[in-house]
Amino acid sequence: MAKTIFEEMGGAYVRQGDYLLPCLSLPAEKENKPIGVWGQRHLGYIRQYKRILYTTLLTSGKLNSYLADIDEQAEGMFLRLVEQIANREGVTEQLKVENQIEWVRAMNSIQHRVTEIVNAELIFR
């Protein structure tokens, strides 16, 4: 029996009942970095809407590092924008001391707006 192209390239088969199935495994990732909330959101997005990108990253063993990088970029962008908008709108530590309720309201508003910006620019793209 002649070898298949898969066998010629170094592949092997395993018998499962009446079938010969190829022995396939995903390459191991070099580092297993933790993925935060931004990375998890992006993972859900690419899994549902960008299937080719997801499959390519998964089969090449680069999915975890890609998601960790997206997570790091998004977290940095989030913190930087919150600080810039808070400074621009005058939400300071002095306001926090004088009127905590107003400070919490303003910071929640800023954080919600920045979350929408980060989602639009990095996560759901």
PDB file of C-alpha atoms in Angstrom, residues 1-100:
ATOM      1  CA  MET A   1       0.000   0.000   0.000  1.00  0.00           C
ATOM      2  CA  ALA A   2       1.407   3.396  -1.003  1.00  0.00           C
ATOM      3  CA  LYS A   3       2.015   6.075   1.575  1.00  0.00           C
ATOM      4  CA  THR A   4      -0.326   9.045   1.664  1.00  0.00           C
ATOM      5  CA  ILE A   5       0.955  12.611   1.428  1.00  0.00           C
ATOM      6  CA  PHE A   6       0.268  12.972   5.154  1.00  0.00           C
ATOM      7  CA  GLU A   7       2.510   9.972   5.911  1.00  0.00           C
ATOM      8  CA  GLU A   8       5.216  11.216   3.559  1.00  0.00           C
ATOM      9  CA  MET A   9       5.305  14.475   5.523  1.00  0.00           C
ATOM     10  CA  GLY A  10       5.849  12.587   8.772  1.00  0.00           C
ATOM     11  CA  GLY A  11       2.261  12.128   9.870  1.00  0.00           C
ATOM     12  CA  ALA A  12       0.847   8.971  11.385  1.00  0.00           C
ATOM     13  CA  TYR A  13      -2.546   7.343  11.725  1.00  0.00           C
ATOM     14  CA  VAL A  14      -4.171   5.527  14.632  1.00  0.00           C
ATOM     15  CA  ARG A  15      -6.833   2.835  14.167  1.00  0.00           C
ATOM     16  CA  GLN A  16     -10.167   3.512  15.899  1.00  0.00           C
ATOM     17  CA  GLY A  17     -12.453   0.596  15.147  1.00  0.00           C
ATOM     18  CA  ASP A  18     -12.719   0.369  11.361  1.00  0.00           C
ATOM     19  CA  TYR A  19     -11.275   3.839  10.779  1.00  0.00           C
ATOM     20  CA  LEU A  20      -7.767   5.250  10.484  1.00  0.00           C
ATOM     21  CA  LEU A  21      -7.651   8.708  12.073  1.00  0.00           C
ATOM     22  CA  PRO A  22      -4.697  11.092  11.718  1.00  0.00           C
ATOM     23  CA  CYS A  23      -2.732  11.783  14.892  1.00  0.00           C
ATOM     24  CA  LEU A  24      -3.024  15.546  15.197  1.00  0.00           C
ATOM     25  CA  SER A  25      -2.088  17.830  18.058  1.00  0.00           C
ATOM     26  CA  LEU A  26      -1.881  21.567  18.519  1.00  0.00           C
ATOM     27  CA  PRO A  27       1.531  23.101  19.042  1.00  0.00           C
ATOM     28  CA  ALA A  28       2.240  24.078  22.630  1.00  0.00           C
ATOM     29  CA  GLU A  29       2.401  27.778  23.378  1.00  0.00           C
ATOM     30  CA  LYS A  30       5.704  29.095  24.657  1.00  0.00           C
ATOM     31  CA  GLU A  31       4.153  30.997  27.549  1.00  0.00           C
ATOM     32  CA  ASN A  32       0.782  30.660  29.172  1.00  0.00           C
ATOM     33  CA  LYS A  33       0.097  34.291  30.080  1.00  0.00           C
ATOM     34  CA  PRO A  34      -2.981  35.202  32.115  1.00  0.00           C
ATOM     35  CA  ILE A  35      -5.818  36.764  30.145  1.00  0.00           C
ATOM     36  CA  GLY A  36      -7.998  39.403  31.758  1.00  0.00           C
ATOM     37  CA  VAL A  37     -11.505  40.643  31.077  1.00  0.00           C
ATOM     38  CA  TRP A  38     -10.547  42.515  27.895  1.00  0.00           C
ATOM     39  CA  GLY A  39      -8.869  39.443  26.427  1.00  0.00           C
ATOM     40  CA  GLN A  40     -11.858  37.275  27.317  1.00  0.00           C
ATOM     41  CA  ARG A  41     -14.215  39.706  25.591  1.00  0.00           C
ATOM     42  CA  HIS A  42     -12.054  39.723  22.480  1.00  0.00           C
ATOM     43  CA  LEU A  43     -11.855  35.920  22.536  1.00  0.00           C
ATOM     44  CA  GLY A  44     -15.643  35.679  22.537  1.00  0.00           C
ATOM     45  CA  TYR A  45     -15.825  38.170  19.678  1.00  0.00           C
ATOM     46  CA  ILE A  46     -13.276  36.464  17.419  1.00  0.00           C
ATOM     47  CA  ARG A  47     -14.674  33.023  18.239  1.00  0.00           C
ATOM     48  CA  GLN A  48     -18.101  34.135  17.019  1.00  0.00           C
ATOM     49  CA  TYR A  49     -17.406  36.680  14.281  1.00  0.00           C
ATOM     50  CA  LYS A  50     -13.781  36.177  13.142  1.00  0.00           C
ATOM     51  CA  ARG A  51     -13.624  32.400  12.895  1.00  0.00           C
ATOM     52  CA  ILE A  52     -10.733  32.292  10.426  1.00  0.00           C
ATOM     53  CA  LEU A  53      -8.552  34.491  12.662  1.00  0.00           C
ATOM     54  CA  TYR A  54      -9.507  32.404  15.701  1.00  0.00           C
ATOM     55  CA  THR A  55      -8.720  29.103  13.976  1.00  0.00           C
ATOM     56  CA  THR A  56      -5.426  30.401  12.582  1.00  0.00           C
ATOM     57  CA  LEU A  57      -4.279  31.648  15.990  1.00  0.00           C
ATOM     58  CA  LEU A  58      -5.422  28.465  17.711  1.00  0.00           C
ATOM     59  CA  THR A  59      -3.744  26.074  15.299  1.00  0.00           C
ATOM     60  CA  SER A  60      -0.514  28.068  15.188  1.00  0.00           C
ATOM     61  CA  GLY A  61      -0.267  28.113  18.997  1.00  0.00           C
ATOM     62  CA  LYS A  62      -0.379  31.911  19.227  1.00  0.00           C
ATOM     63  CA  LEU A  63      -3.901  32.460  20.594  1.00  0.00           C
ATOM     64  CA  ASN A  64      -2.928  32.927  24.239  1.00  0.00           C
ATOM     65  CA  SER A  65      -0.119  35.402  23.541  1.00  0.00           C
ATOM     66  CA  TYR A  66      -2.367  37.318  21.104  1.00  0.00           C
ATOM     67  CA  LEU A  67      -5.141  37.617  23.695  1.00  0.00           C
ATOM     68  CA  ALA A  68      -2.682  38.588  26.445  1.00  0.00           C
ATOM     69  CA  ASP A  69      -1.335  41.346  24.186  1.00  0.00           C
ATOM     70  CA  ILE A  70      -4.848  42.638  23.406  1.00  0.00           C
ATOM     71  CA  ASP A  71      -5.660  42.546  27.117  1.00  0.00           C
ATOM     72  CA  GLU A  72      -2.527  44.527  27.984  1.00  0.00           C
ATOM     73  CA  GLN A  73      -3.198  47.143  25.287  1.00  0.00           C
ATOM     74  CA  ALA A  74      -6.840  47.540  26.309  1.00  0.00           C
ATOM     75  CA  GLU A  75      -6.032  47.852  30.024  1.00  0.00           C
ATOM     76  CA  GLY A  76      -3.381  50.489  29.297  1.00  0.00           C
ATOM     77  CA  MET A  77      -5.732  52.412  27.027  1.00  0.00           C
ATOM     78  CA  PHE A  78      -8.531  52.215  29.605  1.00  0.00           C
ATOM     79  CA  LEU A  79      -6.413  53.560  32.474  1.00  0.00           C
ATOM     80  CA  ARG A  80      -4.858  56.304  30.337  1.00  0.00           C
ATOM     81  CA  LEU A  81      -8.234  57.519  29.021  1.00  0.00           C
ATOM     82  CA  VAL A  82      -9.882  57.465  32.451  1.00  0.00           C
ATOM     83  CA  GLU A  83      -7.072  59.607  33.839  1.00  0.00           C
ATOM     84  CA  GLN A  84      -7.162  62.053  30.903  1.00  0.00           C
ATOM     85  CA  ILE A  85     -10.941  62.501  30.943  1.00  0.00           C
ATOM     86  CA  ALA A  86     -11.033  62.828  34.742  1.00  0.00           C
ATOM     87  CA  ASN A  87      -8.407  65.587  34.576  1.00  0.00           C
ATOM     88  CA  ARG A  88     -10.227  67.332  31.729  1.00  0.00           C
ATOM     89  CA  GLU A  89     -13.571  67.244  33.584  1.00  0.00           C
ATOM     90  CA  GLY A  90     -12.107  68.304  36.925  1.00  0.00           C
ATOM     91  CA  VAL A  91     -12.749  65.052  38.784  1.00  0.00           C
ATOM     92  CA  THR A  92      -9.954  65.277  41.348  1.00  0.00           C
ATOM     93  CA  GLU A  93      -9.015  63.908  44.739  1.00  0.00           C
ATOM     94  CA  GLN A  94     -10.235  67.213  46.200  1.00  0.00           C
ATOM     95  CA  LEU A  95     -13.725  66.480  44.856  1.00  0.00           C
ATOM     96  CA  LYS A  96     -13.465  63.014  46.368  1.00  0.00           C
ATOM     97  CA  VAL A  97     -12.805  64.530  49.791  1.00  0.00           C
ATOM     98  CA  GLU A  98     -15.509  67.196  49.508  1.00  0.00           C
ATOM     99  CA  ASN A  99     -18.339  65.245  47.832  1.00  0.00           C
ATOM    100  CA  GLN A 100     -17.851  61.498  47.585  1.00  0.00           C
TER     101      GLN A 100
END
